[in-house]
Amino acid sequence: MASRTSSLKYFSLLIFALAIVQMTLAGDPDILSDFIAPPNGTVDGNFFTYTGMRILVGGDVPKTFTVLKATLAEFPALNGQSVSYAVLEFPAGTTNPPHTHPRSAELLFLVDGSLEVGFVDTKNNLFTQTLQAGDLFVFPKGLVHFQYNADSENPAIAISAFGSANAGTVSIPTTLFATNIDDNVLALSFKTDVATIQKLKAGLAPKP
């Protein structure tokens, strides 16, 4: 009996260790080919070209914070390539609200303007920086972060690179206040009242 118990113990430890290794290696899966072709379609130069960013060339500055993405959803050729991009346009005084990317770190390059950026680590330490054009800033994988154009007159534009074809975005305000989480749960969590929670939800409700 002792021998069997010991064997089960070691087997359990082995399974646990393998699970830990798998978690540390988690990310986009490696592929065993040069690329993943679409199930139905022709593979030529067009397949590897994404033209969705052309609207940025000579375009006007948007009136609200805008994100143009080149992820797996928009650019299928990224499937299996573990990379994606986003272009972030910040009119004067706008922000990219606190959010996370659960499947990738984010490397932000500020092309023009200035940005206040920051993230919070798992010990609730806040790391902030004021970026100028030409600066790079990394937001570690899965941590809550934000960007804010504090300039009241000039826009800013940045390019973000991700180590995943589908980094994912979890918006903290939207996740908490626009997904029908019970008002009482939120009121208790934020140590406030239901009326305040309802005002927050109303502010984030989709415009008709």
PDB file of C-alpha atoms in Angstrom:
ATOM      1  CA  MET A   1       0.000   0.000   0.000  1.00  0.00           C
ATOM      2  CA  ALA A   2       2.806   2.383   0.906  1.00  0.00           C
ATOM      3  CA  SER A   3       4.486   1.740  -2.432  1.00  0.00           C
ATOM      4  CA  ARG A   4       1.279   2.417  -4.364  1.00  0.00           C
ATOM      5  CA  THR A   5       0.629   5.615  -2.407  1.00  0.00           C
ATOM      6  CA  SER A   6       4.168   6.736  -3.093  1.00  0.00           C
ATOM      7  CA  SER A   7       3.769   5.997  -6.809  1.00  0.00           C
ATOM      8  CA  LEU A   8       0.523   7.985  -6.977  1.00  0.00           C
ATOM      9  CA  LYS A   9       2.214  10.857  -5.162  1.00  0.00           C
ATOM     10  CA  TYR A  10       5.099  10.978  -7.621  1.00  0.00           C
ATOM     11  CA  PHE A  11       2.727  10.592 -10.571  1.00  0.00           C
ATOM     12  CA  SER A  12       0.661  13.518  -9.294  1.00  0.00           C
ATOM     13  CA  LEU A  13       3.797  15.640  -8.876  1.00  0.00           C
ATOM     14  CA  LEU A  14       4.853  14.766 -12.418  1.00  0.00           C
ATOM     15  CA  ILE A  15       1.471  15.774 -13.847  1.00  0.00           C
ATOM     16  CA  PHE A  16       1.574  19.004 -11.829  1.00  0.00           C
ATOM     17  CA  ALA A  17       5.086  19.786 -13.070  1.00  0.00           C
ATOM     18  CA  LEU A  18       4.065  19.164 -16.677  1.00  0.00           C
ATOM     19  CA  ALA A  19       1.072  21.455 -16.205  1.00  0.00           C
ATOM     20  CA  ILE A  20       3.342  24.218 -14.867  1.00  0.00           C
ATOM     21  CA  VAL A  21       5.675  23.823 -17.864  1.00  0.00           C
ATOM     22  CA  GLN A  22       2.717  23.983 -20.233  1.00  0.00           C
ATOM     23  CA  MET A  23       1.474  27.162 -18.546  1.00  0.00           C
ATOM     24  CA  THR A  24       4.876  28.832 -18.841  1.00  0.00           C
ATOM     25  CA  LEU A  25       5.015  27.944 -22.527  1.00  0.00           C
ATOM     26  CA  ALA A  26       1.461  29.125 -23.181  1.00  0.00           C
ATOM     27  CA  GLY A  27       1.023  31.413 -26.137  1.00  0.00           C
ATOM     28  CA  ASP A  28       0.349  31.083 -29.846  1.00  0.00           C
ATOM     29  CA  PRO A  29       1.006  27.465 -30.884  1.00  0.00           C
ATOM     30  CA  ASP A  30       4.010  26.747 -33.084  1.00  0.00           C
ATOM     31  CA  ILE A  31       3.147  25.643 -36.590  1.00  0.00           C
ATOM     32  CA  LEU A  32       4.827  22.900 -38.610  1.00  0.00           C
ATOM     33  CA  SER A  33       4.628  24.731 -41.929  1.00  0.00           C
ATOM     34  CA  ASP A  34       5.769  28.066 -43.309  1.00  0.00           C
ATOM     35  CA  PHE A  35       2.271  29.500 -42.959  1.00  0.00           C
ATOM     36  CA  ILE A  36      -1.351  28.454 -42.577  1.00  0.00           C
ATOM     37  CA  ALA A  37      -3.216  28.728 -45.842  1.00  0.00           C
ATOM     38  CA  PRO A  38      -6.930  29.538 -45.890  1.00  0.00           C
ATOM     39  CA  PRO A  39      -9.188  26.498 -46.260  1.00  0.00           C
ATOM     40  CA  ASN A  40     -10.728  27.915 -49.420  1.00  0.00           C
ATOM     41  CA  GLY A  41      -8.850  30.474 -51.425  1.00  0.00           C
ATOM     42  CA  THR A  42      -5.759  31.306 -53.434  1.00  0.00           C
ATOM     43  CA  VAL A  43      -2.435  31.910 -51.714  1.00  0.00           C
ATOM     44  CA  ASP A  44      -0.493  34.650 -53.477  1.00  0.00           C
ATOM     45  CA  GLY A  45       0.973  38.008 -52.540  1.00  0.00           C
ATOM     46  CA  ASN A  46      -2.474  39.373 -51.775  1.00  0.00           C
ATOM     47  CA  PHE A  47      -2.939  36.860 -48.976  1.00  0.00           C
ATOM     48  CA  PHE A  48       0.136  38.253 -47.197  1.00  0.00           C
ATOM     49  CA  THR A  49      -0.857  41.899 -47.706  1.00  0.00           C
ATOM     50  CA  TYR A  50      -3.103  43.960 -45.428  1.00  0.00           C
ATOM     51  CA  THR A  51      -4.347  47.296 -46.755  1.00  0.00           C
ATOM     52  CA  GLY A  52      -6.559  48.350 -43.855  1.00  0.00           C
ATOM     53  CA  MET A  53      -4.047  50.941 -42.649  1.00  0.00           C
ATOM     54  CA  ARG A  54      -4.121  52.945 -45.878  1.00  0.00           C
ATOM     55  CA  ILE A  55      -6.848  55.160 -44.461  1.00  0.00           C
ATOM     56  CA  LEU A  56      -4.202  56.603 -42.129  1.00  0.00           C
ATOM     57  CA  VAL A  57      -2.255  58.112 -45.032  1.00  0.00           C
ATOM     58  CA  GLY A  58      -3.439  61.666 -45.496  1.00  0.00           C
ATOM     59  CA  GLY A  59      -6.505  61.056 -43.356  1.00  0.00           C
ATOM     60  CA  ASP A  60      -8.005  63.463 -40.860  1.00  0.00           C
ATOM     61  CA  VAL A  61      -7.493  63.108 -37.119  1.00  0.00           C
ATOM     62  CA  PRO A  62     -10.530  61.307 -35.658  1.00  0.00           C
ATOM     63  CA  LYS A  63     -12.725  63.087 -33.131  1.00  0.00           C
ATOM     64  CA  THR A  64     -12.575  60.227 -30.619  1.00  0.00           C
ATOM     65  CA  PHE A  65      -9.916  57.739 -29.557  1.00  0.00           C
ATOM     66  CA  THR A  66      -9.599  55.196 -32.371  1.00  0.00           C
ATOM     67  CA  VAL A  67      -7.826  51.845 -32.743  1.00  0.00           C
ATOM     68  CA  LEU A  68      -7.060  50.298 -36.121  1.00  0.00           C
ATOM     69  CA  LYS A  69      -6.114  46.637 -35.707  1.00  0.00           C
ATOM     70  CA  ALA A  70      -4.188  44.165 -37.819  1.00  0.00           C
ATOM     71  CA  THR A  71      -4.874  40.958 -35.912  1.00  0.00           C
ATOM     72  CA  LEU A  72      -5.877  37.460 -36.927  1.00  0.00           C
ATOM     73  CA  ALA A  73      -9.471  38.627 -37.309  1.00  0.00           C
ATOM     74  CA  GLU A  74      -8.600  41.327 -39.843  1.00  0.00           C
ATOM     75  CA  PHE A  75      -5.504  39.729 -41.416  1.00  0.00           C
ATOM     76  CA  PRO A  76      -5.829  35.912 -41.655  1.00  0.00           C
ATOM     77  CA  ALA A  77      -2.231  35.502 -42.861  1.00  0.00           C
ATOM     78  CA  LEU A  78      -1.133  36.198 -39.259  1.00  0.00           C
ATOM     79  CA  ASN A  79      -2.502  32.808 -38.192  1.00  0.00           C
ATOM     80  CA  GLY A  80       0.420  30.945 -36.612  1.00  0.00           C
ATOM     81  CA  GLN A  81       2.841  33.878 -36.919  1.00  0.00           C
ATOM     82  CA  SER A  82       2.599  35.127 -33.298  1.00  0.00           C
ATOM     83  CA  VAL A  83       2.516  38.799 -34.221  1.00  0.00           C
ATOM     84  CA  SER A  84      -0.045  41.566 -34.705  1.00  0.00           C
ATOM     85  CA  TYR A  85      -0.268  45.350 -34.777  1.00  0.00           C
ATOM     86  CA  ALA A  86      -2.558  48.168 -33.771  1.00  0.00           C
ATOM     87  CA  VAL A  87      -2.448  51.873 -34.593  1.00  0.00           C
ATOM     88  CA  LEU A  88      -3.797  54.077 -31.812  1.00  0.00           C
ATOM     89  CA  GLU A  89      -5.008  57.594 -32.617  1.00  0.00           C
ATOM     90  CA  PHE A  90      -5.532  59.996 -29.717  1.00  0.00           C
ATOM     91  CA  PRO A  91      -7.261  63.329 -30.374  1.00  0.00           C
ATOM     92  CA  ALA A  92      -6.399  66.013 -27.829  1.00  0.00           C
ATOM     93  CA  GLY A  93      -7.449  65.110 -24.307  1.00  0.00           C
ATOM     94  CA  THR A  94      -8.513  61.511 -25.012  1.00  0.00           C
ATOM     95  CA  THR A  95      -7.625  58.248 -23.327  1.00  0.00           C
ATOM     96  CA  ASN A  96      -7.426  54.537 -23.983  1.00  0.00           C
ATOM     97  CA  PRO A  97      -9.195  53.341 -20.797  1.00  0.00           C
ATOM     98  CA  PRO A  98      -7.609  50.778 -18.455  1.00  0.00           C
ATOM     99  CA  HIS A  99      -7.528  47.359 -20.116  1.00  0.00           C
ATOM    100  CA  THR A 100      -5.499  44.162 -20.399  1.00  0.00           C
ATOM    101  CA  HIS A 101      -4.226  41.885 -23.161  1.00  0.00           C
ATOM    102  CA  PRO A 102      -4.445  38.368 -21.726  1.00  0.00           C
ATOM    103  CA  ARG A 103      -2.353  36.654 -24.409  1.00  0.00           C
ATOM    104  CA  SER A 104       0.523  39.059 -25.072  1.00  0.00           C
ATOM    105  CA  ALA A 105       2.729  41.864 -23.894  1.00  0.00           C
ATOM    106  CA  GLU A 106       2.380  45.158 -25.794  1.00  0.00           C
ATOM    107  CA  LEU A 107       5.283  47.175 -27.162  1.00  0.00           C
ATOM    108  CA  LEU A 108       4.104  50.718 -27.901  1.00  0.00           C
ATOM    109  CA  PHE A 109       6.006  53.114 -30.169  1.00  0.00           C
ATOM    110  CA  LEU A 110       4.913  56.760 -30.023  1.00  0.00           C
ATOM    111  CA  VAL A 111       5.035  58.189 -33.526  1.00  0.00           C
ATOM    112  CA  ASP A 112       3.830  61.726 -32.815  1.00  0.00           C
ATOM    113  CA  GLY A 113       2.663  63.825 -29.867  1.00  0.00           C
ATOM    114  CA  SER A 114       2.991  62.899 -26.212  1.00  0.00           C
ATOM    115  CA  LEU A 115       1.279  60.312 -24.023  1.00  0.00           C
ATOM    116  CA  GLU A 116       0.920  59.580 -20.347  1.00  0.00           C
ATOM    117  CA  VAL A 117       1.117  55.793 -19.981  1.00  0.00           C
ATOM    118  CA  GLY A 118       1.176  53.342 -17.123  1.00  0.00           C
ATOM    119  CA  PHE A 119       0.454  49.863 -15.834  1.00  0.00           C
ATOM    120  CA  VAL A 120      -0.226  48.207 -12.481  1.00  0.00           C
ATOM    121  CA  ASP A 121       1.618  45.019 -11.513  1.00  0.00           C
ATOM    122  CA  THR A 122       0.298  42.121  -9.418  1.00  0.00           C
ATOM    123  CA  LYS A 123       1.538  43.840  -6.236  1.00  0.00           C
ATOM    124  CA  ASN A 124      -0.536  46.946  -7.055  1.00  0.00           C
ATOM    125  CA  ASN A 125       2.537  48.994  -7.904  1.00  0.00           C
ATOM    126  CA  LEU A 126       1.841  51.689 -10.498  1.00  0.00           C
ATOM    127  CA  PHE A 127       4.494  52.381 -13.139  1.00  0.00           C
ATOM    128  CA  THR A 128       3.978  55.536 -15.215  1.00  0.00           C
ATOM    129  CA  GLN A 129       5.867  57.503 -17.811  1.00  0.00           C
ATOM    130  CA  THR A 130       5.431  60.547 -20.043  1.00  0.00           C
ATOM    131  CA  LEU A 131       6.353  59.520 -23.572  1.00  0.00           C
ATOM    132  CA  GLN A 132       7.581  61.790 -26.327  1.00  0.00           C
ATOM    133  CA  ALA A 133       7.644  61.023 -30.047  1.00  0.00           C
ATOM    134  CA  GLY A 134      10.201  58.300 -30.742  1.00  0.00           C
ATOM    135  CA  ASP A 135       9.863  56.606 -27.325  1.00  0.00           C
ATOM    136  CA  LEU A 136       9.030  52.938 -26.727  1.00  0.00           C
ATOM    137  CA  PHE A 137       7.173  51.541 -23.707  1.00  0.00           C
ATOM    138  CA  VAL A 138       6.363  47.921 -22.861  1.00  0.00           C
ATOM    139  CA  PHE A 139       3.197  46.831 -21.077  1.00  0.00           C
ATOM    140  CA  PRO A 140       3.772  43.370 -19.564  1.00  0.00           C
ATOM    141  CA  LYS A 141       1.461  40.562 -20.571  1.00  0.00           C
ATOM    142  CA  GLY A 142      -1.920  40.477 -18.833  1.00  0.00           C
ATOM    143  CA  LEU A 143      -1.413  43.568 -16.638  1.00  0.00           C
ATOM    144  CA  VAL A 144      -3.893  46.447 -16.481  1.00  0.00           C
ATOM    145  CA  HIS A 145      -2.583  49.481 -18.375  1.00  0.00           C
ATOM    146  CA  PHE A 146      -3.687  52.736 -20.002  1.00  0.00           C
ATOM    147  CA  GLN A 147      -2.632  55.576 -22.301  1.00  0.00           C
ATOM    148  CA  TYR A 148      -3.737  59.215 -22.043  1.00  0.00           C
ATOM    149  CA  ASN A 149      -3.121  62.202 -24.295  1.00  0.00           C
ATOM    150  CA  ALA A 150      -3.055  64.985 -21.718  1.00  0.00           C
ATOM    151  CA  ASP A 151      -2.319  67.622 -24.379  1.00  0.00           C
ATOM    152  CA  SER A 152      -5.458  69.749 -24.769  1.00  0.00           C
ATOM    153  CA  GLU A 153      -4.529  70.965 -28.247  1.00  0.00           C
ATOM    154  CA  ASN A 154      -2.465  68.372 -30.129  1.00  0.00           C
ATOM    155  CA  PRO A 155      -3.245  64.784 -31.162  1.00  0.00           C
ATOM    156  CA  ALA A 156      -0.969  61.789 -30.669  1.00  0.00           C
ATOM    157  CA  ILE A 157      -0.494  58.605 -32.659  1.00  0.00           C
ATOM    158  CA  ALA A 158       1.155  55.366 -31.602  1.00  0.00           C
ATOM    159  CA  ILE A 159       1.818  51.908 -33.023  1.00  0.00           C
ATOM    160  CA  SER A 160       1.541  48.845 -30.787  1.00  0.00           C
ATOM    161  CA  ALA A 161       3.118  45.465 -31.547  1.00  0.00           C
ATOM    162  CA  PHE A 162       1.939  42.230 -29.933  1.00  0.00           C
ATOM    163  CA  GLY A 163       3.583  38.817 -29.626  1.00  0.00           C
ATOM    164  CA  SER A 164       0.344  37.086 -30.566  1.00  0.00           C
ATOM    165  CA  ALA A 165      -1.877  37.059 -33.609  1.00  0.00           C
ATOM    166  CA  ASN A 166      -4.809  37.406 -31.209  1.00  0.00           C
ATOM    167  CA  ALA A 167      -3.664  39.224 -28.056  1.00  0.00           C
ATOM    168  CA  GLY A 168      -7.225  39.927 -26.919  1.00  0.00           C
ATOM    169  CA  THR A 169      -8.429  43.074 -25.163  1.00  0.00           C
ATOM    170  CA  VAL A 170     -10.344  43.169 -21.888  1.00  0.00           C
ATOM    171  CA  SER A 171     -11.666  46.672 -21.209  1.00  0.00           C
ATOM    172  CA  ILE A 172     -11.972  47.157 -17.443  1.00  0.00           C
ATOM    173  CA  PRO A 173     -14.860  49.705 -17.515  1.00  0.00           C
ATOM    174  CA  THR A 174     -16.829  47.744 -20.111  1.00  0.00           C
ATOM    175  CA  THR A 175     -16.199  44.378 -18.469  1.00  0.00           C
ATOM    176  CA  LEU A 176     -17.360  45.605 -15.083  1.00  0.00           C
ATOM    177  CA  PHE A 177     -20.209  47.939 -15.961  1.00  0.00           C
ATOM    178  CA  ALA A 178     -21.569  46.808 -19.333  1.00  0.00           C
ATOM    179  CA  THR A 179     -21.919  43.045 -18.912  1.00  0.00           C
ATOM    180  CA  ASN A 180     -24.899  42.811 -16.525  1.00  0.00           C
ATOM    181  CA  ILE A 181     -22.901  41.987 -13.380  1.00  0.00           C
ATOM    182  CA  ASP A 182     -25.349  42.338 -10.495  1.00  0.00           C
ATOM    183  CA  ASP A 183     -25.533  45.907  -9.139  1.00  0.00           C
ATOM    184  CA  ASN A 184     -25.266  44.668  -5.547  1.00  0.00           C
ATOM    185  CA  VAL A 185     -22.089  42.735  -6.313  1.00  0.00           C
ATOM    186  CA  LEU A 186     -20.487  45.818  -7.830  1.00  0.00           C
ATOM    187  CA  ALA A 187     -21.721  48.130  -5.069  1.00  0.00           C
ATOM    188  CA  LEU A 188     -20.229  45.873  -2.391  1.00  0.00           C
ATOM    189  CA  SER A 189     -17.013  45.419  -4.364  1.00  0.00           C
ATOM    190  CA  PHE A 190     -16.477  49.146  -4.830  1.00  0.00           C
ATOM    191  CA  LYS A 191     -17.797  50.078  -1.375  1.00  0.00           C
ATOM    192  CA  THR A 192     -20.463  52.356  -2.806  1.00  0.00           C
ATOM    193  CA  ASP A 193     -24.218  52.269  -3.370  1.00  0.00           C
ATOM    194  CA  VAL A 194     -26.374  50.765  -6.098  1.00  0.00           C
ATOM    195  CA  ALA A 195     -27.394  54.194  -7.396  1.00  0.00           C
ATOM    196  CA  THR A 196     -23.764  55.061  -8.139  1.00  0.00           C
ATOM    197  CA  ILE A 197     -23.257  51.751  -9.929  1.00  0.00           C
ATOM    198  CA  GLN A 198     -26.345  52.362 -12.042  1.00  0.00           C
ATOM    199  CA  LYS A 199     -25.028  55.797 -13.064  1.00  0.00           C
ATOM    200  CA  LEU A 200     -21.753  54.209 -14.154  1.00  0.00           C
ATOM    201  CA  LYS A 201     -23.629  51.564 -16.142  1.00  0.00           C
ATOM    202  CA  ALA A 202     -25.799  54.214 -17.792  1.00  0.00           C
ATOM    203  CA  GLY A 203     -22.706  56.145 -18.859  1.00  0.00           C
ATOM    204  CA  LEU A 204     -21.276  53.076 -20.578  1.00  0.00           C
ATOM    205  CA  ALA A 205     -24.508  51.921 -22.205  1.00  0.00           C
ATOM    206  CA  PRO A 206     -24.415  51.829 -26.026  1.00  0.00           C
ATOM    207  CA  LYS A 207     -25.732  55.010 -27.604  1.00  0.00           C
ATOM    208  CA  PRO A 208     -29.017  54.495 -29.536  1.00  0.00           C
TER     209      PRO A 208
END
